[in-house]
PDB file of C-alpha atoms in Angstrom:
ATOM      1  CA  UNK A 268     290.418 248.051 141.031  1.00  0.00           C
ATOM      2  CA  UNK A 269     293.418 249.448 139.389  1.00  0.00           C
ATOM      3  CA  UNK A 270     293.241 253.118 138.572  1.00  0.00           C
ATOM      4  CA  UNK A 271     295.207 254.075 135.480  1.00  0.00           C
ATOM      5  CA  UNK A 272     296.437 257.741 134.670  1.00  0.00           C
ATOM      6  CA  UNK A 273     297.789 258.623 131.262  1.00  0.00           C
ATOM      7  CA  UNK A 274     299.821 261.583 130.207  1.00  0.00           C
ATOM      8  CA  UNK A 275     301.849 262.695 127.282  1.00  0.00           C
ATOM      9  CA  UNK A 276     299.300 263.320 124.782  1.00  0.00           C
ATOM     10  CA  UNK A 277     299.370 266.536 122.523  1.00  0.00           C
ATOM     11  CA  UNK A 278     299.504 268.040 119.027  1.00  0.00           C
ATOM     12  CA  UNK A 279     302.293 267.221 116.433  1.00  0.00           C
ATOM     13  CA  UNK A 280     302.828 267.635 112.798  1.00  0.00           C
ATOM     14  CA  UNK A 281     302.951 264.386 110.614  1.00  0.00           C
ATOM     15  CA  UNK A 282     306.388 262.721 110.913  1.00  0.00           C
ATOM     16  CA  UNK A 283     306.676 263.803 114.566  1.00  0.00           C
ATOM     17  CA  UNK A 284     306.905 261.919 117.784  1.00  0.00           C
ATOM     18  CA  UNK A 285     305.125 261.667 121.259  1.00  0.00           C
ATOM     19  CA  UNK A 286     305.590 259.484 124.158  1.00  0.00           C
ATOM     20  CA  UNK A 287     302.608 258.617 126.222  1.00  0.00           C
ATOM     21  CA  UNK A 288     302.812 257.379 129.943  1.00  0.00           C
ATOM     22  CA  UNK A 289     300.552 255.358 132.059  1.00  0.00           C
ATOM     23  CA  UNK A 290     300.930 254.873 135.748  1.00  0.00           C
ATOM     24  CA  UNK A 291     298.785 252.396 137.412  1.00  0.00           C
ATOM     25  CA  UNK A 292     297.694 252.538 141.121  1.00  0.00           C
ATOM     26  CA  UNK A 293     298.612 248.890 141.478  1.00  0.00           C
ATOM     27  CA  UNK A 294     300.520 246.013 139.752  1.00  0.00           C
ATOM     28  CA  UNK A 295     299.102 244.300 136.567  1.00  0.00           C
ATOM     29  CA  UNK A 296     300.569 241.505 134.756  1.00  0.00           C
ATOM     30  CA  UNK A 297     299.328 242.590 131.301  1.00  0.00           C
ATOM     31  CA  UNK A 298     298.645 246.087 129.977  1.00  0.00           C
ATOM     32  CA  UNK A 299     298.124 247.867 126.764  1.00  0.00           C
ATOM     33  CA  UNK A 300     297.166 250.962 124.859  1.00  0.00           C
ATOM     34  CA  UNK A 301     293.993 251.375 122.912  1.00  0.00           C
ATOM     35  CA  UNK A 302     292.803 254.314 120.743  1.00  0.00           C
ATOM     36  CA  UNK A 303     289.509 255.801 119.351  1.00  0.00           C
ATOM     37  CA  UNK A 304     289.607 257.940 116.356  1.00  0.00           C
ATOM     38  CA  UNK A 305     286.841 260.427 115.538  1.00  0.00           C
ATOM     39  CA  UNK A 306     283.885 258.438 114.224  1.00  0.00           C
ATOM     40  CA  UNK A 307     285.642 255.056 114.459  1.00  0.00           C
ATOM     41  CA  UNK A 308     285.447 252.353 116.887  1.00  0.00           C
ATOM     42  CA  UNK A 309     288.039 251.792 119.734  1.00  0.00           C
ATOM     43  CA  UNK A 310     290.891 249.526 118.701  1.00  0.00           C
ATOM     44  CA  UNK A 311     293.778 247.891 120.379  1.00  0.00           C
ATOM     45  CA  UNK A 312     297.230 249.441 119.483  1.00  0.00           C
ATOM     46  CA  UNK A 313     299.740 247.608 121.560  1.00  0.00           C
ATOM     47  CA  UNK A 314     300.002 245.364 124.699  1.00  0.00           C
ATOM     48  CA  UNK A 315     302.844 244.269 126.851  1.00  0.00           C
ATOM     49  CA  UNK A 316     303.659 241.708 129.622  1.00  0.00           C
ATOM     50  CA  UNK A 317     306.812 240.906 131.445  1.00  0.00           C
ATOM     51  CA  UNK A 318     306.932 237.049 131.854  1.00  0.00           C
ATOM     52  CA  UNK A 319     308.126 235.486 135.156  1.00  0.00           C
ATOM     53  CA  UNK A 320     311.188 233.987 133.308  1.00  0.00           C
ATOM     54  CA  UNK A 321     312.314 237.604 132.187  1.00  0.00           C
ATOM     55  CA  UNK A 322     310.864 237.479 128.765  1.00  0.00           C
ATOM     56  CA  UNK A 323     308.664 240.200 127.343  1.00  0.00           C
ATOM     57  CA  UNK A 324     305.483 239.454 125.239  1.00  0.00           C
ATOM     58  CA  UNK A 325     304.258 242.330 123.082  1.00  0.00           C
ATOM     59  CA  UNK A 326     301.564 242.720 120.458  1.00  0.00           C
ATOM     60  CA  UNK A 327     300.876 245.379 118.004  1.00  0.00           C
ATOM     61  CA  UNK A 328     298.229 246.151 115.406  1.00  0.00           C
ATOM     62  CA  UNK A 329     299.562 246.059 111.893  1.00  0.00           C
ATOM     63  CA  UNK A 330     299.188 249.827 111.330  1.00  0.00           C
ATOM     64  CA  UNK A 331     301.689 250.894 113.971  1.00  0.00           C
ATOM     65  CA  UNK A 332     304.250 248.185 113.754  1.00  0.00           C
ATOM     66  CA  UNK A 333     307.709 249.756 112.915  1.00  0.00           C
ATOM     67  CA  UNK A 334     306.664 253.020 114.398  1.00  0.00           C
ATOM     68  CA  UNK A 335     305.334 252.457 117.845  1.00  0.00           C
ATOM     69  CA  UNK A 336     307.043 250.892 120.710  1.00  0.00           C
ATOM     70  CA  UNK A 337     305.360 249.802 123.964  1.00  0.00           C
ATOM     71  CA  UNK A 338     307.426 249.355 127.132  1.00  0.00           C
ATOM     72  CA  UNK A 339     307.351 249.085 130.936  1.00  0.00           C
ATOM     73  CA  UNK A 340     309.471 250.293 133.612  1.00  0.00           C
ATOM     74  CA  UNK A 341     308.693 247.995 136.461  1.00  0.00           C
ATOM     75  CA  UNK A 342     310.914 249.918 138.875  1.00  0.00           C
ATOM     76  CA  UNK A 343     308.363 252.773 138.733  1.00  0.00           C
ATOM     77  CA  UNK A 344     305.366 250.875 137.616  1.00  0.00           C
ATOM     78  CA  UNK A 345     304.873 252.667 134.481  1.00  0.00           C
ATOM     79  CA  UNK A 346     304.092 251.971 130.854  1.00  0.00           C
ATOM     80  CA  UNK A 347     305.033 253.851 127.921  1.00  0.00           C
ATOM     81  CA  UNK A 348     304.112 254.212 124.196  1.00  0.00           C
ATOM     82  CA  UNK A 349     306.703 255.649 122.060  1.00  0.00           C
ATOM     83  CA  UNK A 350     305.137 256.872 118.827  1.00  0.00           C
ATOM     84  CA  UNK A 351     307.315 257.829 115.800  1.00  0.00           C
ATOM     85  CA  UNK A 352     306.625 258.828 112.405  1.00  0.00           C
ATOM     86  CA  UNK A 353     303.257 259.797 113.405  1.00  0.00           C
ATOM     87  CA  UNK A 354     300.461 260.057 110.649  1.00  0.00           C
ATOM     88  CA  UNK A 355     297.111 261.995 110.711  1.00  0.00           C
ATOM     89  CA  UNK A 356     295.398 258.560 110.894  1.00  0.00           C
ATOM     90  CA  UNK A 357     297.004 258.211 114.348  1.00  0.00           C
ATOM     91  CA  UNK A 358     294.826 260.953 115.655  1.00  0.00           C
ATOM     92  CA  UNK A 359     292.518 259.995 118.496  1.00  0.00           C
ATOM     93  CA  UNK A 360     292.031 259.422 122.175  1.00  0.00           C
ATOM     94  CA  UNK A 361     294.598 256.957 123.577  1.00  0.00           C
ATOM     95  CA  UNK A 362     293.481 254.895 126.447  1.00  0.00           C
ATOM     96  CA  UNK A 363     295.792 252.912 128.905  1.00  0.00           C
ATOM     97  CA  UNK A 364     294.281 249.530 130.073  1.00  0.00           C
ATOM     98  CA  UNK A 365     294.978 246.511 131.945  1.00  0.00           C
ATOM     99  CA  UNK A 366     294.275 243.290 129.902  1.00  0.00           C
ATOM    100  CA  UNK A 367     293.230 239.813 130.993  1.00  0.00           C
ATOM    101  CA  UNK A 368     296.255 237.796 131.956  1.00  0.00           C
ATOM    102  CA  UNK A 369     295.059 234.722 130.112  1.00  0.00           C
ATOM    103  CA  UNK A 370     294.749 236.582 126.869  1.00  0.00           C
ATOM    104  CA  UNK A 371     298.231 238.325 127.142  1.00  0.00           C
ATOM    105  CA  UNK A 372     300.200 235.743 125.381  1.00  0.00           C
ATOM    106  CA  UNK A 373     298.254 235.891 122.262  1.00  0.00           C
ATOM    107  CA  UNK A 374     297.216 238.641 119.814  1.00  0.00           C
ATOM    108  CA  UNK A 375     293.724 238.383 121.136  1.00  0.00           C
ATOM    109  CA  UNK A 376     295.120 240.720 123.807  1.00  0.00           C
ATOM    110  CA  UNK A 377     294.416 243.576 121.468  1.00  0.00           C
ATOM    111  CA  UNK A 378     290.608 242.892 121.556  1.00  0.00           C
ATOM    112  CA  UNK A 379     288.371 245.288 123.446  1.00  0.00           C
ATOM    113  CA  UNK A 380     286.798 242.229 125.243  1.00  0.00           C
ATOM    114  CA  UNK A 381     290.394 241.690 126.898  1.00  0.00           C
ATOM    115  CA  UNK A 382     290.430 244.814 128.737  1.00  0.00           C
ATOM    116  CA  UNK A 383     289.667 244.689 132.312  1.00  0.00           C
ATOM    117  CA  UNK A 384     290.156 248.427 133.381  1.00  0.00           C
ATOM    118  CA  UNK A 385     290.382 251.504 131.146  1.00  0.00           C
ATOM    119  CA  UNK A 386     292.089 254.870 131.913  1.00  0.00           C
ATOM    120  CA  UNK A 387     290.505 258.141 131.294  1.00  0.00           C
ATOM    121  CA  UNK A 388     292.185 258.740 127.992  1.00  0.00           C
ATOM    122  CA  UNK A 389     294.661 261.338 126.611  1.00  0.00           C
ATOM    123  CA  UNK A 390     294.393 263.059 123.284  1.00  0.00           C
ATOM    124  CA  UNK A 391     296.769 262.746 120.321  1.00  0.00           C
ATOM    125  CA  UNK A 392     296.436 264.997 117.230  1.00  0.00           C
ATOM    126  CA  UNK A 393     298.620 264.700 114.260  1.00  0.00           C
ATOM    127  CA  UNK A 394     298.263 267.306 111.561  1.00  0.00           C
ATOM    128  CA  UNK A 395     299.374 267.011 107.906  1.00  0.00           C
TER     129      UNK A 395
END
């Protein structure tokens, strides 16, 4: 089973930026970021897959579109989440995950049921 190691969390003021990194122990076609705010259910944030024909498939939850960017550097097998214009409502624990390959081409990749493996999580705190 793939093991996932996140890094890059921290505390910032609203409007600031953070970059999260996730280094899996093995290769995975589809990966994503999920988060859980205090007192709320965990939700999908973004997923990414590099297709065999060179394209990239990405999905984002509406609340982060235009502010967050998910990317992968396959040369070092690392996934990133670039978070800009952070808001207090972005506060939470962010989890790296591998996602079921069959779900990756659809927005359903953001569902919790599509996750195969979870990382341990990294905390992001945005103050107003």
